[in-house]
PDB file of C-alpha atoms in Angstrom:
ATOM      1  CA  UNK K   1    -114.951 -69.896  -0.805  1.00 54.00           C
ATOM      2  CA  UNK K   2    -113.474 -73.407  -0.549  1.00 58.00           C
ATOM      3  CA  UNK K   3    -109.901 -72.077  -0.337  1.00 59.00           C
ATOM      4  CA  UNK K   4    -110.668 -69.965   2.726  1.00 59.00           C
ATOM      5  CA  UNK K   5    -112.509 -72.861   4.403  1.00 53.00           C
ATOM      6  CA  UNK K   6    -109.524 -75.179   3.937  1.00 55.00           C
ATOM      7  CA  UNK K   7    -107.230 -72.484   5.366  1.00 56.00           C
ATOM      8  CA  UNK K   8    -109.479 -72.171   8.431  1.00 52.00           C
ATOM      9  CA  UNK K   9    -109.586 -75.938   8.927  1.00 52.00           C
ATOM     10  CA  UNK K  10    -105.822 -76.206   8.496  1.00 55.00           C
ATOM     11  CA  UNK K  11    -105.294 -73.555  11.191  1.00 60.00           C
ATOM     12  CA  UNK K  12    -107.441 -75.527  13.637  1.00 69.00           C
ATOM     13  CA  UNK K  13    -105.404 -78.718  13.249  1.00 81.00           C
ATOM     14  CA  UNK K  14    -102.389 -79.142  15.459  1.00 87.00           C
ATOM     15  CA  UNK K  15     -99.065 -79.502  13.602  1.00 90.00           C
ATOM     16  CA  UNK K  16     -97.431 -82.925  14.063  1.00 90.00           C
ATOM     17  CA  UNK K  17     -94.371 -81.408  15.772  1.00 92.00           C
ATOM     18  CA  UNK K  18     -96.480 -79.664  18.416  1.00 92.00           C
ATOM     19  CA  UNK K  19     -98.597 -82.793  18.848  1.00 93.00           C
ATOM     20  CA  UNK K  20     -95.469 -84.877  19.462  1.00 94.00           C
ATOM     21  CA  UNK K  21     -94.199 -82.299  21.955  1.00 94.00           C
ATOM     22  CA  UNK K  22     -97.495 -82.201  23.855  1.00 94.00           C
ATOM     23  CA  UNK K  23     -97.774 -86.000  23.927  1.00 95.00           C
ATOM     24  CA  UNK K  24     -94.196 -86.378  25.132  1.00 96.00           C
ATOM     25  CA  UNK K  25     -94.873 -83.844  27.895  1.00 96.00           C
ATOM     26  CA  UNK K  26     -97.992 -85.802  28.911  1.00 96.00           C
ATOM     27  CA  UNK K  27     -95.895 -88.987  28.970  1.00 97.00           C
ATOM     28  CA  UNK K  28     -93.244 -87.260  31.097  1.00 97.00           C
ATOM     29  CA  UNK K  29     -95.853 -86.057  33.601  1.00 96.00           C
ATOM     30  CA  UNK K  30     -97.468 -89.515  33.779  1.00 96.00           C
ATOM     31  CA  UNK K  31     -94.123 -91.300  34.201  1.00 97.00           C
ATOM     32  CA  UNK K  32     -93.075 -88.838  36.902  1.00 95.00           C
ATOM     33  CA  UNK K  33     -96.390 -89.416  38.670  1.00 94.00           C
ATOM     34  CA  UNK K  34     -95.914 -93.190  38.466  1.00 94.00           C
ATOM     35  CA  UNK K  35     -92.373 -92.946  39.841  1.00 95.00           C
ATOM     36  CA  UNK K  36     -93.468 -90.695  42.709  1.00 91.00           C
ATOM     37  CA  UNK K  37     -96.292 -93.140  43.505  1.00 91.00           C
ATOM     38  CA  UNK K  38     -93.700 -95.904  43.637  1.00 91.00           C
ATOM     39  CA  UNK K  39     -91.514 -93.888  46.017  1.00 89.00           C
ATOM     40  CA  UNK K  40     -94.462 -92.989  48.263  1.00 86.00           C
ATOM     41  CA  UNK K  41     -95.635 -96.599  48.373  1.00 85.00           C
ATOM     42  CA  UNK K  42     -92.140 -97.806  49.305  1.00 87.00           C
ATOM     43  CA  UNK K  43     -91.865 -95.176  52.053  1.00 83.00           C
ATOM     44  CA  UNK K  44     -95.308 -96.061  53.381  1.00 82.00           C
ATOM     45  CA  UNK K  45     -94.540 -99.770  53.347  1.00 84.00           C
ATOM     46  CA  UNK K  46     -91.215 -99.232  55.143  1.00 83.00           C
ATOM     47  CA  UNK K  47     -92.829 -96.973  57.729  1.00 77.00           C
ATOM     48  CA  UNK K  48     -95.707 -99.357  58.405  1.00 76.00           C
ATOM     49  CA  UNK K  49     -93.343-102.321  58.742  1.00 75.00           C
ATOM     50  CA  UNK K  50     -91.102-100.427  61.183  1.00 76.00           C
ATOM     51  CA  UNK K  51     -94.154 -99.296  63.144  1.00 70.00           C
ATOM     52  CA  UNK K  52     -95.576-102.823  63.339  1.00 69.00           C
ATOM     53  CA  UNK K  53     -92.256-104.225  64.542  1.00 69.00           C
ATOM     54  CA  UNK K  54     -91.822-101.533  67.206  1.00 72.00           C
ATOM     55  CA  UNK K  55     -95.282-101.997  68.741  1.00 66.00           C
ATOM     56  CA  UNK K  56     -95.868-104.758  71.282  1.00 64.00           C
ATOM     57  CA  UNK K  57     -98.178-107.483  70.042  1.00 63.00           C
ATOM     58  CA  UNK K  58    -100.436-107.203  73.092  1.00 61.00           C
ATOM     59  CA  UNK K  59    -102.310-104.147  74.209  1.00 60.00           C
ATOM     60  CA  UNK K  60    -103.484-101.054  72.402  1.00 64.00           C
ATOM     61  CA  UNK K  61    -101.635-100.010  69.276  1.00 65.00           C
ATOM     62  CA  UNK K  62    -101.200 -96.384  68.345  1.00 65.00           C
ATOM     63  CA  UNK K  63    -101.822 -95.515  64.704  1.00 65.00           C
ATOM     64  CA  UNK K  64     -98.711 -94.514  62.759  1.00 70.00           C
ATOM     65  CA  UNK K  65     -99.016 -90.761  62.316  1.00 73.00           C
ATOM     66  CA  UNK K  66     -96.520 -90.460  59.436  1.00 72.00           C
ATOM     67  CA  UNK K  67     -98.451 -93.120  57.520  1.00 75.00           C
ATOM     68  CA  UNK K  68    -101.523 -90.879  57.560  1.00 78.00           C
ATOM     69  CA  UNK K  69     -99.528 -88.068  55.958  1.00 78.00           C
ATOM     70  CA  UNK K  70     -98.040 -90.417  53.376  1.00 77.00           C
ATOM     71  CA  UNK K  71    -101.492 -91.771  52.568  1.00 81.00           C
ATOM     72  CA  UNK K  72    -102.789 -88.235  51.985  1.00 84.00           C
ATOM     73  CA  UNK K  73    -100.064 -87.705  49.402  1.00 83.00           C
ATOM     74  CA  UNK K  74    -101.625 -90.275  47.044  1.00 86.00           C
ATOM     75  CA  UNK K  75    -104.770 -88.304  46.104  1.00 89.00           C
ATOM     76  CA  UNK K  76    -102.950 -84.966  46.283  1.00 92.00           C
ATOM     77  CA  UNK K  77    -100.320 -86.088  43.790  1.00 92.00           C
ATOM     78  CA  UNK K  78    -103.058 -87.452  41.508  1.00 93.00           C
ATOM     79  CA  UNK K  79    -104.772 -84.062  41.645  1.00 95.00           C
ATOM     80  CA  UNK K  80    -101.537 -82.279  40.706  1.00 95.00           C
ATOM     81  CA  UNK K  81    -100.930 -84.690  37.813  1.00 96.00           C
ATOM     82  CA  UNK K  82    -104.445 -84.147  36.466  1.00 96.00           C
ATOM     83  CA  UNK K  83    -104.090 -80.362  36.800  1.00 96.00           C
ATOM     84  CA  UNK K  84    -100.849 -80.497  34.808  1.00 97.00           C
ATOM     85  CA  UNK K  85    -102.190 -82.768  32.041  1.00 97.00           C
ATOM     86  CA  UNK K  86    -105.568 -81.100  31.402  1.00 95.00           C
ATOM     87  CA  UNK K  87    -104.199 -77.958  29.661  1.00 94.00           C
ATOM     88  CA  UNK K  88    -102.197 -80.186  27.325  1.00 95.00           C
ATOM     89  CA  UNK K  89    -105.324 -82.140  26.407  1.00 94.00           C
ATOM     90  CA  UNK K  90    -107.133 -78.870  25.702  1.00 91.00           C
ATOM     91  CA  UNK K  91    -104.139 -77.785  23.591  1.00 92.00           C
ATOM     92  CA  UNK K  92    -104.331 -80.993  21.550  1.00 92.00           C
ATOM     93  CA  UNK K  93    -108.100 -81.081  21.062  1.00 90.00           C
ATOM     94  CA  UNK K  94    -108.687 -77.359  20.478  1.00 84.00           C
ATOM     95  CA  UNK K  95    -105.475 -75.979  19.027  1.00 81.00           C
ATOM     96  CA  UNK K  96    -106.779 -72.840  17.306  1.00 83.00           C
ATOM     97  CA  UNK K  97    -106.586 -70.402  20.286  1.00 84.00           C
ATOM     98  CA  UNK K  98    -103.061 -71.578  21.175  1.00 85.00           C
ATOM     99  CA  UNK K  99    -101.325 -71.587  17.785  1.00 87.00           C
ATOM    100  CA  UNK K 100     -98.511 -69.353  18.965  1.00 89.00           C
ATOM    101  CA  UNK K 101     -97.616 -71.621  21.925  1.00 90.00           C
ATOM    102  CA  UNK K 102     -95.215 -74.553  22.016  1.00 90.00           C
ATOM    103  CA  UNK K 103     -95.940 -76.470  25.234  1.00 89.00           C
ATOM    104  CA  UNK K 104     -92.514 -78.124  25.384  1.00 90.00           C
ATOM    105  CA  UNK K 105     -91.089 -74.695  26.305  1.00 92.00           C
ATOM    106  CA  UNK K 106     -91.636 -74.060  30.033  1.00 94.00           C
ATOM    107  CA  UNK K 107     -92.708 -70.425  29.594  1.00 94.00           C
ATOM    108  CA  UNK K 108     -95.222 -71.411  26.916  1.00 93.00           C
ATOM    109  CA  UNK K 109     -96.520 -74.305  29.033  1.00 95.00           C
ATOM    110  CA  UNK K 110     -97.206 -72.039  32.018  1.00 95.00           C
ATOM    111  CA  UNK K 111     -98.841 -69.477  29.732  1.00 94.00           C
ATOM    112  CA  UNK K 112    -101.057 -72.261  28.363  1.00 94.00           C
ATOM    113  CA  UNK K 113    -101.749 -73.461  31.914  1.00 94.00           C
ATOM    114  CA  UNK K 114    -102.795 -69.968  32.988  1.00 94.00           C
ATOM    115  CA  UNK K 115    -104.906 -69.281  29.900  1.00 91.00           C
ATOM    116  CA  UNK K 116    -106.813 -72.570  30.127  1.00 90.00           C
ATOM    117  CA  UNK K 117    -107.597 -72.312  33.823  1.00 91.00           C
ATOM    118  CA  UNK K 118    -108.349 -68.566  33.663  1.00 89.00           C
ATOM    119  CA  UNK K 119    -110.820 -69.205  30.835  1.00 87.00           C
ATOM    120  CA  UNK K 120    -112.314 -72.188  32.638  1.00 86.00           C
ATOM    121  CA  UNK K 121    -112.740 -70.407  35.972  1.00 84.00           C
ATOM    122  CA  UNK K 122    -113.999 -67.253  34.293  1.00 81.00           C
ATOM    123  CA  UNK K 123    -116.647 -68.939  32.161  1.00 77.00           C
ATOM    124  CA  UNK K 124    -120.270 -68.555  33.128  1.00 71.00           C
ATOM    125  CA  UNK K 125    -121.277 -72.224  33.099  1.00 72.00           C
ATOM    126  CA  UNK K 126    -117.922 -73.740  34.067  1.00 68.00           C
ATOM    127  CA  UNK K 127    -117.384 -75.037  30.535  1.00 69.00           C
ATOM    128  CA  UNK K 128    -114.543 -74.146  28.202  1.00 66.00           C
ATOM    129  CA  UNK K 129    -115.736 -72.407  25.062  1.00 65.00           C
ATOM    130  CA  UNK K 130    -113.587 -71.167  22.198  1.00 63.00           C
ATOM    131  CA  UNK K 131    -114.848 -67.598  22.573  1.00 57.00           C
ATOM    132  CA  UNK K 132    -113.653 -67.529  26.215  1.00 58.00           C
ATOM    133  CA  UNK K 133    -110.098 -68.484  25.254  1.00 59.00           C
TER     134      UNK K 133
END
């Protein structure tokens, strides 16, 4: 019947309040990532400048070892940011399995995080399907 179909479709849509919460959490994660990138870049720049000034201009130069570690932090922090944002995107695009969760609450966010990645890693083809969630 048309009434039951509209009820099903309404359940699948994310409520505006939960959408605003999820989007604000995504913005917070992205802004935190940007700020941490800024801090890492400043530390790397300071370290490289100090290293260049301490090395003699002639002869062999040793590579700055701390700069290698700082450089590795760039892709690792991007990976962490992506891992934190992906469950929120799944929550926004496919809201039906997660109706009882509010991602702005930390316990609900980590439950969402676990459920999304458990379903994703447990799926046969590596794709998220509604029946797996």
